[in-house]
mmCIF file of N, CA and C in Angstrom:
data_model
loop_
_atom_site.group_PDB
_atom_site.id
_atom_site.type_symbol
_atom_site.label_atom_id
_atom_site.label_comp_id
_atom_site.label_asym_id
_atom_site.label_seq_id
_atom_site.Cartn_x
_atom_site.Cartn_y
_atom_site.Cartn_z
ATOM 1 N N ASP A 1 0.847 -1.183 0.000
ATOM 2 C CA ASP A 1 0.000 0.000 0.000
ATOM 3 C C ASP A 1 0.888 1.240 0.000
ATOM 4 N N ALA A 2 1.058 1.837 -1.162
ATOM 5 C CA ALA A 2 1.903 3.026 -1.281
ATOM 6 C C ALA A 2 1.181 4.290 -0.833
ATOM 7 N N GLY A 3 -0.148 4.243 -0.768
ATOM 8 C CA GLY A 3 -0.885 5.448 -0.416
ATOM 9 C C GLY A 3 -0.716 6.515 -1.485
ATOM 10 N N CYS A 4 -0.976 7.744 -1.128
ATOM 11 C CA CYS A 4 -0.845 8.851 -2.079
ATOM 12 C C CYS A 4 -0.012 9.984 -1.498
ATOM 13 N N GLY A 5 0.746 9.691 -0.485
ATOM 14 C CA GLY A 5 1.544 10.728 0.159
ATOM 15 C C GLY A 5 2.874 10.936 -0.533
ATOM 16 N N GLU A 6 3.925 10.577 0.148
ATOM 17 C CA GLU A 6 5.273 10.754 -0.380
ATOM 18 C C GLU A 6 5.524 9.801 -1.541
ATOM 19 N N ALA A 7 6.136 10.306 -2.598
ATOM 20 C CA ALA A 7 6.405 9.497 -3.777
ATOM 21 C C ALA A 7 7.258 8.275 -3.450
ATOM 22 N N VAL A 8 8.189 8.429 -2.541
ATOM 23 C CA VAL A 8 9.110 7.338 -2.221
ATOM 24 C C VAL A 8 8.393 6.094 -1.709
ATOM 25 N N THR A 9 7.179 6.249 -1.187
ATOM 26 C CA THR A 9 6.448 5.073 -0.711
ATOM 27 C C THR A 9 6.128 4.113 -1.855
ATOM 28 N N GLY A 10 6.068 4.626 -3.078
ATOM 29 C CA GLY A 10 5.860 3.761 -4.235
ATOM 30 C C GLY A 10 7.034 2.817 -4.445
ATOM 31 N N GLN A 11 8.225 3.337 -4.296
ATOM 32 C CA GLN A 11 9.429 2.512 -4.433
ATOM 33 C C GLN A 11 9.507 1.487 -3.296
ATOM 34 N N THR A 12 9.193 1.911 -2.104
ATOM 35 C CA THR A 12 9.222 1.007 -0.950
ATOM 36 C C THR A 12 8.238 -0.143 -1.146
ATOM 37 N N ALA A 13 7.025 0.177 -1.559
ATOM 38 C CA ALA A 13 6.006 -0.854 -1.779
ATOM 39 C C ALA A 13 6.416 -1.791 -2.913
ATOM 40 N N ALA A 14 6.962 -1.242 -3.990
ATOM 41 C CA ALA A 14 7.386 -2.072 -5.114
ATOM 42 C C ALA A 14 8.504 -3.023 -4.706
ATOM 43 N N THR A 15 9.423 -2.547 -3.896
ATOM 44 C CA THR A 15 10.518 -3.391 -3.422
ATOM 45 C C THR A 15 9.983 -4.551 -2.593
ATOM 46 N N GLN A 16 8.982 -4.286 -1.769
ATOM 47 C CA GLN A 16 8.366 -5.357 -0.981
ATOM 48 C C GLN A 16 7.663 -6.357 -1.892
ATOM 49 N N ILE A 17 7.005 -5.867 -2.920
ATOM 50 C CA ILE A 17 6.274 -6.743 -3.842
ATOM 51 C C ILE A 17 7.219 -7.677 -4.572
ATOM 52 N N VAL A 18 8.296 -7.142 -5.127
ATOM 53 C CA VAL A 18 9.210 -8.001 -5.892
ATOM 54 C C VAL A 18 9.946 -8.991 -4.994
ATOM 55 N N GLY A 19 9.942 -8.738 -3.697
ATOM 56 C CA GLY A 19 10.547 -9.673 -2.762
ATOM 57 C C GLY A 19 9.659 -10.858 -2.426
ATOM 58 N N ASP A 20 8.425 -10.837 -2.908
ATOM 59 C CA ASP A 20 7.482 -11.922 -2.631
ATOM 60 C C ASP A 20 7.270 -12.737 -3.909
ATOM 61 N N PRO A 21 7.830 -13.927 -4.006
ATOM 62 C CA PRO A 21 7.732 -14.720 -5.243
ATOM 63 C C PRO A 21 6.323 -15.184 -5.596
ATOM 64 N N SER A 22 5.369 -15.052 -4.681
ATOM 65 C CA SER A 22 4.005 -15.471 -4.999
ATOM 66 C C SER A 22 3.234 -14.402 -5.773
ATOM 67 N N VAL A 23 3.778 -13.185 -5.858
ATOM 68 C CA VAL A 23 3.131 -12.105 -6.602
ATOM 69 C C VAL A 23 3.578 -12.175 -8.058
ATOM 70 N N VAL A 24 2.614 -12.127 -8.988
ATOM 71 C CA VAL A 24 2.956 -12.227 -10.410
ATOM 72 C C VAL A 24 2.647 -10.959 -11.195
ATOM 73 N N ALA A 25 1.835 -10.071 -10.655
ATOM 74 C CA ALA A 25 1.480 -8.818 -11.328
ATOM 75 C C ALA A 25 0.994 -7.840 -10.268
ATOM 76 N N VAL A 26 0.875 -6.575 -10.666
ATOM 77 C CA VAL A 26 0.486 -5.533 -9.717
ATOM 78 C C VAL A 26 -0.717 -4.767 -10.256
ATOM 79 N N ILE A 27 -1.737 -4.603 -9.432
ATOM 80 C CA ILE A 27 -2.850 -3.704 -9.716
ATOM 81 C C ILE A 27 -2.602 -2.487 -8.829
ATOM 82 N N GLY A 28 -2.308 -1.382 -9.419
ATOM 83 C CA GLY A 28 -1.973 -0.178 -8.659
ATOM 84 C C GLY A 28 -0.826 0.515 -9.351
ATOM 85 N N THR A 29 -0.332 1.518 -8.855
ATOM 86 C CA THR A 29 -0.598 2.169 -7.595
ATOM 87 C C THR A 29 -1.890 2.993 -7.666
ATOM 88 N N SER A 30 -2.282 3.531 -6.515
ATOM 89 C CA SER A 30 -3.486 4.346 -6.481
ATOM 90 C C SER A 30 -3.261 5.722 -7.090
ATOM 91 N N CYS A 31 -2.058 6.256 -6.914
ATOM 92 C CA CYS A 31 -1.761 7.618 -7.357
ATOM 93 C C CYS A 31 -0.573 7.647 -8.311
ATOM 94 N N SER A 32 -0.619 8.560 -9.258
ATOM 95 C CA SER A 32 0.478 8.718 -10.211
ATOM 96 C C SER A 32 1.787 9.037 -9.510
ATOM 97 N N ARG A 33 1.713 9.823 -8.453
ATOM 98 C CA ARG A 33 2.912 10.237 -7.718
ATOM 99 C C ARG A 33 3.717 9.040 -7.236
ATOM 100 N N THR A 34 3.058 7.995 -6.764
ATOM 101 C CA THR A 34 3.770 6.824 -6.268
ATOM 102 C C THR A 34 4.075 5.826 -7.378
ATOM 103 N N ALA A 35 3.399 5.948 -8.516
ATOM 104 C CA ALA A 35 3.676 5.056 -9.643
ATOM 105 C C ALA A 35 5.060 5.297 -10.226
ATOM 106 N N VAL A 36 5.460 6.558 -10.301
ATOM 107 C CA VAL A 36 6.736 6.903 -10.954
ATOM 108 C C VAL A 36 7.917 6.163 -10.319
ATOM 109 N N PRO A 37 8.101 6.195 -8.992
ATOM 110 C CA PRO A 37 9.234 5.459 -8.435
ATOM 111 C C PRO A 37 9.003 3.947 -8.334
ATOM 112 N N ALA A 38 7.760 3.507 -8.398
ATOM 113 C CA ALA A 38 7.480 2.067 -8.332
ATOM 114 C C ALA A 38 7.766 1.381 -9.660
ATOM 115 N N MET A 39 7.493 2.058 -10.763
ATOM 116 C CA MET A 39 7.587 1.421 -12.079
ATOM 117 C C MET A 39 8.972 0.853 -12.407
ATOM 118 N N PRO A 40 10.067 1.572 -12.188
ATOM 119 C CA PRO A 40 11.367 0.990 -12.530
ATOM 120 C C PRO A 40 11.694 -0.275 -11.728
ATOM 121 N N VAL A 41 11.298 -0.297 -10.472
ATOM 122 C CA VAL A 41 11.539 -1.465 -9.624
ATOM 123 C C VAL A 41 10.764 -2.657 -10.168
ATOM 124 N N LEU A 42 9.499 -2.441 -10.476
ATOM 125 C CA LEU A 42 8.652 -3.518 -10.987
ATOM 126 C C LEU A 42 9.088 -3.966 -12.377
ATOM 127 N N ALA A 43 9.422 -3.015 -13.229
ATOM 128 C CA ALA A 43 9.841 -3.351 -14.589
ATOM 129 C C ALA A 43 11.120 -4.178 -14.588
ATOM 130 N N GLU A 44 12.067 -3.793 -13.758
ATOM 131 C CA GLU A 44 13.332 -4.527 -13.700
ATOM 132 C C GLU A 44 13.117 -5.978 -13.275
ATOM 133 N N ALA A 45 12.111 -6.201 -12.437
ATOM 134 C CA ALA A 45 11.798 -7.554 -11.967
ATOM 135 C C ALA A 45 10.862 -8.290 -12.929
ATOM 136 N N GLY A 46 10.416 -7.614 -14.005
ATOM 137 C CA GLY A 46 9.575 -8.247 -15.016
ATOM 138 C C GLY A 46 8.095 -8.292 -14.695
ATOM 139 N N TYR A 47 7.638 -7.433 -13.809
ATOM 140 C CA TYR A 47 6.229 -7.418 -13.433
ATOM 141 C C TYR A 47 5.392 -6.564 -14.382
ATOM 142 N N THR A 48 4.153 -6.970 -14.582
ATOM 143 C CA THR A 48 3.166 -6.145 -15.262
ATOM 144 C C THR A 48 2.458 -5.320 -14.203
ATOM 145 N N MET A 49 2.211 -4.049 -14.516
ATOM 146 C CA MET A 49 1.512 -3.157 -13.585
ATOM 147 C C MET A 49 0.334 -2.523 -14.316
ATOM 148 N N ILE A 50 -0.850 -2.655 -13.744
ATOM 149 C CA ILE A 50 -2.053 -2.050 -14.307
ATOM 150 C C ILE A 50 -2.678 -1.178 -13.230
ATOM 151 N N SER A 51 -2.892 0.086 -13.548
ATOM 152 C CA SER A 51 -3.498 0.976 -12.567
ATOM 153 C C SER A 51 -4.895 1.403 -12.994
ATOM 154 N N PRO A 52 -5.857 1.299 -12.090
ATOM 155 C CA PRO A 52 -7.198 1.781 -12.377
ATOM 156 C C PRO A 52 -7.380 3.261 -12.060
ATOM 157 N N SER A 53 -6.320 3.909 -11.541
ATOM 158 C CA SER A 53 -6.523 5.286 -11.102
ATOM 159 C C SER A 53 -5.378 6.256 -11.393
ATOM 160 N N ASN A 54 -4.273 5.823 -11.951
ATOM 161 C CA ASN A 54 -3.214 6.771 -12.324
ATOM 162 C C ASN A 54 -3.708 7.616 -13.490
ATOM 163 N N THR A 55 -3.555 8.926 -13.397
ATOM 164 C CA THR A 55 -4.067 9.800 -14.456
ATOM 165 C C THR A 55 -3.029 10.715 -15.076
ATOM 166 N N ALA A 56 -1.794 10.725 -14.582
ATOM 167 C CA ALA A 56 -0.764 11.607 -15.142
ATOM 168 C C ALA A 56 -0.466 11.212 -16.588
ATOM 169 N N PRO A 57 -0.606 12.133 -17.532
ATOM 170 C CA PRO A 57 -0.341 11.814 -18.937
ATOM 171 C C PRO A 57 1.079 11.299 -19.178
ATOM 172 N N SER A 58 2.025 11.732 -18.372
ATOM 173 C CA SER A 58 3.427 11.355 -18.567
ATOM 174 C C SER A 58 3.678 9.853 -18.426
ATOM 175 N N LEU A 59 2.846 9.147 -17.707
ATOM 176 C CA LEU A 59 3.079 7.731 -17.450
ATOM 177 C C LEU A 59 2.970 6.867 -18.703
ATOM 178 N N THR A 60 2.212 7.321 -19.680
ATOM 179 C CA THR A 60 2.070 6.564 -20.931
ATOM 180 C C THR A 60 2.605 7.340 -22.134
ATOM 181 N N ASP A 61 3.404 8.355 -21.871
ATOM 182 C CA ASP A 61 4.010 9.165 -22.939
ATOM 183 C C ASP A 61 5.461 8.724 -23.143
ATOM 184 N N PRO A 62 5.765 8.053 -24.259
ATOM 185 C CA PRO A 62 7.131 7.567 -24.492
ATOM 186 C C PRO A 62 8.196 8.661 -24.493
ATOM 187 N N GLU A 63 7.797 9.905 -24.670
ATOM 188 C CA GLU A 63 8.748 11.018 -24.669
ATOM 189 C C GLU A 63 9.039 11.530 -23.254
ATOM 190 N N SER A 64 8.332 11.034 -22.260
ATOM 191 C CA SER A 64 8.463 11.519 -20.881
ATOM 192 C C SER A 64 9.441 10.656 -20.078
ATOM 193 N N ALA A 65 10.145 11.294 -19.161
ATOM 194 C CA ALA A 65 11.025 10.563 -18.245
ATOM 195 C C ALA A 65 10.224 9.658 -17.316
ATOM 196 N N ASP A 66 8.943 9.943 -17.130
ATOM 197 C CA ASP A 66 8.077 9.146 -16.257
ATOM 198 C C ASP A 66 7.414 7.966 -16.967
ATOM 199 N N TYR A 67 7.696 7.795 -18.249
ATOM 200 C CA TYR A 67 7.061 6.747 -19.057
ATOM 201 C C TYR A 67 7.222 5.382 -18.399
ATOM 202 N N GLY A 68 6.121 4.681 -18.254
ATOM 203 C CA GLY A 68 6.128 3.378 -17.588
ATOM 204 C C GLY A 68 6.593 2.224 -18.434
ATOM 205 N N GLY A 69 6.685 2.412 -19.711
ATOM 206 C CA GLY A 69 7.127 1.330 -20.585
ATOM 207 C C GLY A 69 5.996 0.399 -20.965
ATOM 208 N N GLN A 70 6.372 -0.638 -21.667
ATOM 209 C CA GLN A 70 5.357 -1.549 -22.196
ATOM 210 C C GLN A 70 4.745 -2.464 -21.148
ATOM 211 N N PHE A 71 5.371 -2.571 -19.980
ATOM 212 C CA PHE A 71 4.801 -3.410 -18.942
ATOM 213 C C PHE A 71 3.670 -2.700 -18.197
ATOM 214 N N TYR A 72 3.517 -1.370 -18.427
ATOM 215 C CA TYR A 72 2.574 -0.551 -17.664
ATOM 216 C C TYR A 72 1.327 -0.231 -18.487
ATOM 217 N N ALA A 73 0.167 -0.344 -17.831
ATOM 218 C CA ALA A 73 -1.095 0.047 -18.468
ATOM 219 C C ALA A 73 -1.999 0.657 -17.403
ATOM 220 N N ARG A 74 -2.934 1.454 -17.859
ATOM 221 C CA ARG A 74 -3.929 2.004 -16.932
ATOM 222 C C ARG A 74 -5.308 1.857 -17.547
ATOM 223 N N THR A 75 -6.311 1.837 -16.695
ATOM 224 C CA THR A 75 -7.683 1.718 -17.169
ATOM 225 C C THR A 75 -8.447 3.023 -17.006
ATOM 226 N N ALA A 76 -7.817 4.023 -16.393
ATOM 227 C CA ALA A 76 -8.446 5.339 -16.209
ATOM 228 C C ALA A 76 -8.015 6.275 -17.336
ATOM 229 N N TYR A 77 -8.884 7.196 -17.710
ATOM 230 C CA TYR A 77 -8.495 8.232 -18.660
ATOM 231 C C TYR A 77 -7.439 9.114 -18.015
ATOM 232 N N ASN A 78 -6.541 9.676 -18.841
ATOM 233 C CA ASN A 78 -5.540 10.559 -18.250
ATOM 234 C C ASN A 78 -6.130 11.953 -18.011
ATOM 235 N N ASP A 79 -5.349 12.794 -17.330
ATOM 236 C CA ASP A 79 -5.829 14.121 -16.929
ATOM 237 C C ASP A 79 -6.234 15.000 -18.109
ATOM 238 N N LYS A 80 -5.590 14.823 -19.251
ATOM 239 C CA LYS A 80 -5.950 15.643 -20.413
ATOM 240 C C LYS A 80 -7.378 15.347 -20.865
ATOM 241 N N VAL A 81 -7.742 14.090 -20.887
ATOM 242 C CA VAL A 81 -9.087 13.687 -21.300
ATOM 243 C C VAL A 81 -10.106 14.097 -20.244
ATOM 244 N N GLN A 82 -9.790 13.838 -18.983
ATOM 245 C CA GLN A 82 -10.717 14.186 -17.904
ATOM 246 C C GLN A 82 -10.945 15.693 -17.822
ATOM 247 N N GLY A 83 -9.873 16.465 -17.969
ATOM 248 C CA GLY A 83 -9.993 17.925 -17.919
ATOM 249 C C GLY A 83 -10.888 18.457 -19.016
ATOM 250 N N ALA A 84 -10.702 17.931 -20.219
ATOM 251 C CA ALA A 84 -11.524 18.371 -21.349
ATOM 252 C C ALA A 84 -12.993 18.000 -21.130
ATOM 253 N N ALA A 85 -13.238 16.820 -20.591
ATOM 254 C CA ALA A 85 -14.619 16.387 -20.344
ATOM 255 C C ALA A 85 -15.301 17.258 -19.287
ATOM 256 N N VAL A 86 -14.580 17.581 -18.228
ATOM 257 C CA VAL A 86 -15.144 18.432 -17.183
ATOM 258 C C VAL A 86 -15.412 19.837 -17.716
ATOM 259 N N ALA A 87 -14.471 20.366 -18.500
ATOM 260 C CA ALA A 87 -14.662 21.700 -19.073
ATOM 261 C C ALA A 87 -15.877 21.727 -20.005
ATOM 262 N N LYS A 88 -16.015 20.708 -20.827
ATOM 263 C CA LYS A 88 -17.156 20.643 -21.749
ATOM 264 C C LYS A 88 -18.470 20.583 -20.966
ATOM 265 N N PHE A 89 -18.517 19.775 -19.925
ATOM 266 C CA PHE A 89 -19.720 19.680 -19.104
ATOM 267 C C PHE A 89 -20.038 21.027 -18.459
ATOM 268 N N ALA A 90 -19.034 21.669 -17.879
ATOM 269 C CA ALA A 90 -19.256 22.949 -17.208
ATOM 270 C C ALA A 90 -19.772 24.007 -18.179
ATOM 271 N N CYS A 91 -19.185 24.062 -19.366
ATOM 272 C CA CYS A 91 -19.579 25.078 -20.344
ATOM 273 C C CYS A 91 -20.934 24.784 -20.982
ATOM 274 N N GLU A 92 -21.124 23.535 -21.409
ATOM 275 C CA GLU A 92 -22.331 23.201 -22.166
ATOM 276 C C GLU A 92 -23.533 22.868 -21.288
ATOM 277 N N GLU A 93 -23.323 22.147 -20.211
ATOM 278 C CA GLU A 93 -24.445 21.725 -19.382
ATOM 279 C C GLU A 93 -24.754 22.724 -18.272
ATOM 280 N N LEU A 94 -23.720 23.234 -17.628
ATOM 281 C CA LEU A 94 -23.931 24.169 -16.523
ATOM 282 C C LEU A 94 -24.021 25.617 -16.996
ATOM 283 N N GLN A 95 -23.616 25.848 -18.237
ATOM 284 C CA GLN A 95 -23.659 27.184 -18.842
ATOM 285 C C GLN A 95 -22.805 28.215 -18.092
ATOM 286 N N VAL A 96 -21.703 27.767 -17.492
ATOM 287 C CA VAL A 96 -20.807 28.724 -16.835
ATOM 288 C C VAL A 96 -19.911 29.368 -17.890
ATOM 289 N N THR A 97 -19.437 30.558 -17.607
ATOM 290 C CA THR A 97 -18.551 31.238 -18.559
ATOM 291 C C THR A 97 -17.127 31.357 -18.045
ATOM 292 N N THR A 98 -16.927 31.238 -16.736
ATOM 293 C CA THR A 98 -15.584 31.211 -16.155
ATOM 294 C C THR A 98 -15.567 30.236 -14.993
ATOM 295 N N ALA A 99 -14.378 29.759 -14.671
ATOM 296 C CA ALA A 99 -14.225 28.846 -13.542
ATOM 297 C C ALA A 99 -12.815 28.984 -12.992
ATOM 298 N N ALA A 100 -12.652 28.651 -11.748
ATOM 299 C CA ALA A 100 -11.325 28.680 -11.116
ATOM 300 C C ALA A 100 -10.872 27.256 -10.856
ATOM 301 N N THR A 101 -9.611 26.993 -11.119
ATOM 302 C CA THR A 101 -8.997 25.721 -10.760
ATOM 303 C C THR A 101 -7.859 26.028 -9.807
ATOM 304 N N ALA A 102 -7.245 25.011 -9.289
ATOM 305 C CA ALA A 102 -6.109 25.223 -8.393
ATOM 306 C C ALA A 102 -4.954 25.898 -9.130
ATOM 307 N N ALA A 103 -4.909 25.732 -10.440
ATOM 308 C CA ALA A 103 -3.780 26.256 -11.202
ATOM 309 C C ALA A 103 -4.044 27.607 -11.838
ATOM 310 N N ARG A 104 -5.278 27.861 -12.318
ATOM 311 C CA ARG A 104 -5.518 29.103 -13.054
ATOM 312 C C ARG A 104 -7.004 29.310 -13.328
ATOM 313 N N TRP A 105 -7.318 30.510 -13.839
ATOM 314 C CA TRP A 105 -8.678 30.814 -14.305
ATOM 315 C C TRP A 105 -8.812 30.339 -15.732
ATOM 316 N N VAL A 106 -9.957 29.817 -16.061
ATOM 317 C CA VAL A 106 -10.226 29.395 -17.432
ATOM 318 C C VAL A 106 -11.577 29.938 -17.862
ATOM 319 N N GLY A 107 -11.766 30.095 -19.135
ATOM 320 C CA GLY A 107 -13.045 30.558 -19.652
ATOM 321 C C GLY A 107 -13.554 29.655 -20.756
ATOM 322 N N CYS A 108 -14.858 29.691 -21.011
ATOM 323 C CA CYS A 108 -15.460 28.851 -22.054
ATOM 324 C C CYS A 108 -15.364 29.541 -23.399
#
């Protein structure tokens, strides 16, 4: 259980997993932050990792340093897709013209 706190917990959890010969694949991590340090440990040991909740676009971008490689897959849409869907809903369904996010103001 890497949780979603410190990124290093992903590496710690992955190290524990590869030390257990009864584990053959990994479902997780819960958060993209902990996936980044977990992936190299798991990949080196030959594990497949599938996450139902990692959303960072970098994890499946071959041009990114965070790229998980071919052993990594996710079942959740990445943040780019989710952001566009939320913006479309807010503009078209809620009829808002501006909104605030943690990062910046956006308009429709």
